[in-house]
Tab-separated table of C-alpha atoms and ligand atoms in Angstrom:
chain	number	residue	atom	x	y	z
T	1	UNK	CA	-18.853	3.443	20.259
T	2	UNK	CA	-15.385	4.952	21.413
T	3	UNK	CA	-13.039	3.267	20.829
T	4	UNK	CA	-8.667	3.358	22.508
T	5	UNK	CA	-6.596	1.366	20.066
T	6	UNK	CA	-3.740	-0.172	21.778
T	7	UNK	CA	-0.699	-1.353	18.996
T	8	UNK	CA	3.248	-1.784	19.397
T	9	UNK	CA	3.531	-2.494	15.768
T	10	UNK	CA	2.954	-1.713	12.140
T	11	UNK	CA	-0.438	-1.156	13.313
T	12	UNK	CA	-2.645	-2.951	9.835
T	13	UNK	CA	-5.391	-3.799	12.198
T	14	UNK	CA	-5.443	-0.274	13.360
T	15	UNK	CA	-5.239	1.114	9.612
T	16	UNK	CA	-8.477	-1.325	8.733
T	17	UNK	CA	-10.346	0.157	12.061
T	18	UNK	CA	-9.837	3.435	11.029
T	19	UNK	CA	-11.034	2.693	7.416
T	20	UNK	CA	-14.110	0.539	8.131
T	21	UNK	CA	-14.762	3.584	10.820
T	22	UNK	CA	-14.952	5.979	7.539
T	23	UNK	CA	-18.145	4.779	6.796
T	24	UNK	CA	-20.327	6.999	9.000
T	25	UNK	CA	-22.404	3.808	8.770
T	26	UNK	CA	-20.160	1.941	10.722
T	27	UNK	CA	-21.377	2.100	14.769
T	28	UNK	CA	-17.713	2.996	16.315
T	29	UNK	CA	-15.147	5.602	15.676
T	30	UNK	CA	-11.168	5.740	16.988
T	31	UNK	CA	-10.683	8.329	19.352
T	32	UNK	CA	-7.616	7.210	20.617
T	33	UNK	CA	-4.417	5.193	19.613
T	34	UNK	CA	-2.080	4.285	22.298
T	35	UNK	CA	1.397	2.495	22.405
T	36	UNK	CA	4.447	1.069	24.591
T	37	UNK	CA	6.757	2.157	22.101
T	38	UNK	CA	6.720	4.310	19.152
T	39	UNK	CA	5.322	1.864	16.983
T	40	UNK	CA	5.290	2.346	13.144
T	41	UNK	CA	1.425	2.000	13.213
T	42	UNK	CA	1.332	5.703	15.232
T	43	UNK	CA	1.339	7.096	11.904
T	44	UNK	CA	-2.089	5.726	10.716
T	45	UNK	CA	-3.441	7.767	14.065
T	46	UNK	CA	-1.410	11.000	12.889
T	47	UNK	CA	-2.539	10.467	9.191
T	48	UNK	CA	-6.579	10.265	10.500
T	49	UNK	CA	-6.131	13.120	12.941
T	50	UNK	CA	-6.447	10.895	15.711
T	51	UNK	CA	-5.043	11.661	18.928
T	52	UNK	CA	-2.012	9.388	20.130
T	53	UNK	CA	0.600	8.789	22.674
T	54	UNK	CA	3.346	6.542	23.626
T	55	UNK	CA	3.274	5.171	26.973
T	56	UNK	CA	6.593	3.659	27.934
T	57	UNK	CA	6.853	0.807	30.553
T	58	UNK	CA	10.423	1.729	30.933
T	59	UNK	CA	9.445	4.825	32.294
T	60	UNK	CA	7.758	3.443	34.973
T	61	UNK	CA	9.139	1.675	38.849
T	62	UNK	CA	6.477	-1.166	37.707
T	63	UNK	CA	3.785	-2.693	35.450
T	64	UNK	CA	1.337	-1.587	37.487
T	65	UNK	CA	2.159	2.002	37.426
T	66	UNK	CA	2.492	1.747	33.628
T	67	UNK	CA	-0.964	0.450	33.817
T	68	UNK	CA	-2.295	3.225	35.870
T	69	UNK	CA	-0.493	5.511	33.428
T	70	UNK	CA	-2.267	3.673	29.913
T	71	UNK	CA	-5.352	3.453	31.748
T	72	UNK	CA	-5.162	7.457	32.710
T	73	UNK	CA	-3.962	8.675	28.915
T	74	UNK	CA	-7.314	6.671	27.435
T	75	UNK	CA	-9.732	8.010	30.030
T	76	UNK	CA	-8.228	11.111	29.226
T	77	UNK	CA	-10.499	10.532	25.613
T	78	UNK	CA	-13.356	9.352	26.985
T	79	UNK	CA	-13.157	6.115	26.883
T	80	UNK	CA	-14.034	4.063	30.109
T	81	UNK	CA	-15.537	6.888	31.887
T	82	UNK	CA	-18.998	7.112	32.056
T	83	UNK	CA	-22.370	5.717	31.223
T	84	UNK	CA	-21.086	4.885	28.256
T	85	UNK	CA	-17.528	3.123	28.612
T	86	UNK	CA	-16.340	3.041	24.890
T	87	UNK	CA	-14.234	-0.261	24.408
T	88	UNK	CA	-10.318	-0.750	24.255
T	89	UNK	CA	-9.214	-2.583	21.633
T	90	UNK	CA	-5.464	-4.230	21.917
T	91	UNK	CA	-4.944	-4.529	18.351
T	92	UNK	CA	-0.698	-6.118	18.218
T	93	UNK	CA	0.422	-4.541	22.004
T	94	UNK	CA	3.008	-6.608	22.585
T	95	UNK	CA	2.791	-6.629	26.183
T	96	UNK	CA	0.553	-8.020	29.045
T	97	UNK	CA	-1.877	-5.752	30.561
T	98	UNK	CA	-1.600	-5.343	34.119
T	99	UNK	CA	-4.393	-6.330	36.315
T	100	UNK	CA	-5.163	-2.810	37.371
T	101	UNK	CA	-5.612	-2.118	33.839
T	102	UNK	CA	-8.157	-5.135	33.231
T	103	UNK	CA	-10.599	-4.780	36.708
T	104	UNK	CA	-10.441	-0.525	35.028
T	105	UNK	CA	-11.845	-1.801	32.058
T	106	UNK	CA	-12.941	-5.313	31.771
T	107	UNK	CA	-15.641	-6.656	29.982
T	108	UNK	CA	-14.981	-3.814	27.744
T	109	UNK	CA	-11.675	-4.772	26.416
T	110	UNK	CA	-11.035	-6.905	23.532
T	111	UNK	CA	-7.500	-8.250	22.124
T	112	UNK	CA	-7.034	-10.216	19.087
T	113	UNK	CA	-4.626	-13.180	18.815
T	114	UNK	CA	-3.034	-14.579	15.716
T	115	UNK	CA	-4.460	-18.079	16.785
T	116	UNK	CA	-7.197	-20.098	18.300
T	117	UNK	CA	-6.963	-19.797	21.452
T	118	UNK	CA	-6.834	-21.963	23.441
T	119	UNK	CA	-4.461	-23.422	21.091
T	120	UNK	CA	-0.743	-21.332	20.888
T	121	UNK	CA	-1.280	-18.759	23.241
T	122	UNK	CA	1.457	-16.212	24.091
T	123	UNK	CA	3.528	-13.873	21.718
T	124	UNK	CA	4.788	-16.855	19.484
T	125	UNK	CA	1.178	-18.139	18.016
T	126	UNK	CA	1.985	-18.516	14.357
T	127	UNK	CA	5.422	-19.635	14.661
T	128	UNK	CA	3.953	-22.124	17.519
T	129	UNK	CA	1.476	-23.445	14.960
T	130	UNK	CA	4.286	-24.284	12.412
T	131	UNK	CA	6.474	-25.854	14.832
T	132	UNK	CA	3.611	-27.976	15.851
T	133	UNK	CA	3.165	-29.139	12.504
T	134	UNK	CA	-0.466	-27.828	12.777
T	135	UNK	CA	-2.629	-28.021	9.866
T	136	UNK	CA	-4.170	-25.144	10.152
T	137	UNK	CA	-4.941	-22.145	13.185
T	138	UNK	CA	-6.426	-18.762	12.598
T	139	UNK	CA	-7.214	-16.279	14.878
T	140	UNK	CA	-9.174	-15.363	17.932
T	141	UNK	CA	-10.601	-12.044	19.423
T	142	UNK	CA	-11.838	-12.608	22.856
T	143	UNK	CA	-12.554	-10.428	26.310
T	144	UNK	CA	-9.213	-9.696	27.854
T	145	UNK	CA	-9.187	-11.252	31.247
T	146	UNK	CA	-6.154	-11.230	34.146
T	147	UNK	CA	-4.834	-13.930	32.347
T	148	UNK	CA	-2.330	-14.268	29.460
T	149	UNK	CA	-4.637	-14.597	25.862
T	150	UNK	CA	-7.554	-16.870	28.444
T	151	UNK	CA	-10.442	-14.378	28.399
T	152	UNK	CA	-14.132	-15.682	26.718
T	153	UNK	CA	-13.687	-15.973	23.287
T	154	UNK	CA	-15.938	-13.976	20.860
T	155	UNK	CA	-15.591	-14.681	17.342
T	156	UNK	CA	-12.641	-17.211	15.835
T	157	UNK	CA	-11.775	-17.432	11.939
T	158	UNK	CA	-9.772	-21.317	10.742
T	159	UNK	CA	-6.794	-20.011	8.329
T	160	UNK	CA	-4.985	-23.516	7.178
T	161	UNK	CA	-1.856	-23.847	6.976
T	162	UNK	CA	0.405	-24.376	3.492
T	163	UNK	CA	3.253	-27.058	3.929
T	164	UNK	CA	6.433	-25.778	3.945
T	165	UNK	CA	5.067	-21.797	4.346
T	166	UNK	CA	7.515	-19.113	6.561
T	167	UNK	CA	6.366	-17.931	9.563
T	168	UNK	CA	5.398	-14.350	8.127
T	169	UNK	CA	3.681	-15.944	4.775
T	170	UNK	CA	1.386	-17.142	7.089
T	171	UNK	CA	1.014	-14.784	9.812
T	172	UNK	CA	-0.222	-12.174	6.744
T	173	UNK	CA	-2.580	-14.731	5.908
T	174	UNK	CA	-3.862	-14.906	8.776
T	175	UNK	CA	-3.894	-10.741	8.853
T	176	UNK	CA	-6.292	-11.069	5.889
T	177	UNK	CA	-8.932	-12.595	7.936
T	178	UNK	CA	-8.007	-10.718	11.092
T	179	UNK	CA	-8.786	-7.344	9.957
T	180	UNK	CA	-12.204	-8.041	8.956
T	181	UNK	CA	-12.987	-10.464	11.534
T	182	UNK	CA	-11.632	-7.634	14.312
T	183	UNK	CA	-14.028	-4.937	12.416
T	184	UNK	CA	-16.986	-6.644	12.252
T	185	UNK	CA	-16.542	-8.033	16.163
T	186	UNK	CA	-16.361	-4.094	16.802
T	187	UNK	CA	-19.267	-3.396	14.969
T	188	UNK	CA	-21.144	-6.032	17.010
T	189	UNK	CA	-20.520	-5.110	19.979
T	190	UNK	CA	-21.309	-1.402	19.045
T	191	UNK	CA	-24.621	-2.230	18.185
T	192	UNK	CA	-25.359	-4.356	21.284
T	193	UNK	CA	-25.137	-7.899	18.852
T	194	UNK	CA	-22.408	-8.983	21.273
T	195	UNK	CA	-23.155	-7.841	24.978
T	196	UNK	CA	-19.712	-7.874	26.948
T	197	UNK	CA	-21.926	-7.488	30.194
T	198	UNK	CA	-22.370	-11.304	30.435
T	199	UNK	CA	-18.822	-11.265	31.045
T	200	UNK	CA	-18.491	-8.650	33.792
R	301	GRF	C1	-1.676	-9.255	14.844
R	301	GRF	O1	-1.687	-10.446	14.082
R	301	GRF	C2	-2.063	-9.551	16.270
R	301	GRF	O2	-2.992	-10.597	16.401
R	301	GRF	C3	-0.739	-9.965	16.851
R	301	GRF	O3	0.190	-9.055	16.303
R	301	GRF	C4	-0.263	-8.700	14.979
R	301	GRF	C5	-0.228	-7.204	14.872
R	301	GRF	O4	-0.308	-6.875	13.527
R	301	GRF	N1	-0.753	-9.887	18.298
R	301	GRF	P1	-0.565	-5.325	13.115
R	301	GRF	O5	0.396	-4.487	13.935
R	301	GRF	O6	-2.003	-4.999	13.406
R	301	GRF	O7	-0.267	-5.307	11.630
C-alpha cells in the first residue's frame, strides 16, 4: 500500500511509519511525505530517501487552491491515482483539509487525533482533556470526512490521565500508544482487514 504522509511537526508518527515499513513484512511503504510548513519531521523523509515537499497555504489566494496544490504534489507519487489509490495518512498536519482535498481522496484518508473523538476534538485535545478534569482520553484514528476530526472512527486506544500531569507529559503518553496504534491501523487496511469502501 502507498502511502502520502501528511505532518507539520516533529513528525514521531512519521519516524515509526517509516520504521515499522522496514520490515519488508509490513504491507505498506512511504512514498511520500508532505507538509504546510517546513516541519522538523521532513528530515525523517530526507534521512529514508523519501521524497518530500512543503506545500505552503500562504502561497496560495485560498484553501482550496492549497488543496488542489497538496492533492496534485501526492498524485504526483502515485498515490490516489489509479486502481489502486494508496492511502493518505495526516499524521500531526496542523491544518484542516479542504473539501476538494477530501471528495479527491476520501475513504482513503486517515488522520489520527490525540483523543477520543468524539470527545476534545480540534487542535487543543490533550490540553482540552486536562482542563476538563478528564480521567483519562487517548487517541483516535478515523476516516477523514468534510468535517473537523468527525469522520468514522477506526481503531481508539484509552491513555488515563495522571493528576496533576503537564500538558506535554501526557500528550507523549499518549504518543506511545499512537504510534503503534497508527501502524498497525495501516497495516490493516493494507491487507484489506479494514475496508475503507464501506465508507465511500
Ligand atoms: C500527534 O499526537 C497527532 O495526533 C496530533 O499531533 C501530534 C503530532 O505528533 N495531531 P508528531 O509530529 O507525529 O510527533
Amino acid at each position: 500500500l502507498k502511502l502520502a504522509v501528511l505532518i507539520s511537526g516533529g513528525g514521531s508518527n512519521l519516524k515509526a511509519i517509516i520504521e515499522a515499513a522496514g520490515d519488508p513484512l509490513y504491507p505498506a511503504e512511504v512514498v511520500c511525505v508532505g507538509a504546510d510548513t517546513d516541519a522538523a519531521g521532513l528530515a525523517h523523509a530526507a534521512a529514508a530517501g523519501i521524497p518530500h515537499f512543503v506545500i505552503r497555504p500562504s502561497d496560495y489566494d485560498s484553501r482550496e487552491e492549497w488543496g488542489m496544490a497538496l492533492a496534485a504534489a501526492i498524485q504526483e507519487h502515485g498515490v490516489g491515482t489509479g486502481p489502486n489509490p494508496g492511502l493518505v495518512v495526516s499524521a500531526g498536519l496542523m491544518r484542516i483539509l479542504p473539501a476538494g482535498f477530501v471528495r479527491e481522496f476520501s475513504p482513503n484518508l486517515i488522520n489520527t487525533h490525540p483523543a477520543l473523538l468524539p470527545l476534545f476534538p480540534g487542535a487543543h485535545a490533550v490540553r482540552d482533556a486536562l482542563a476538563a478534569g478528564a480521567t483519562e482520553t487517548g487517541v483516535t484514528v478515523h476516516v477523514i470526512d468534510e468535517g473537523v476530526d468527525t469522520g468514522p472512527v477506526l481503531r481508539q486506544s484509552v491513555v488515563e490521565i495522571r493528576e496533576g500531569e503537564p500538558e506535554d507529559g501526557l500528550h507523549e503518553r499518549i504518543k506511545q500508544q499512537e504510534r503503534p496504534l497508527l501502524v498497525d491501523t495501516i497495516r490493516q487496511i493494507a491487507t484489506g482487514e479494514l475496508d475503507l469502501s464501506q465508507f465511500s
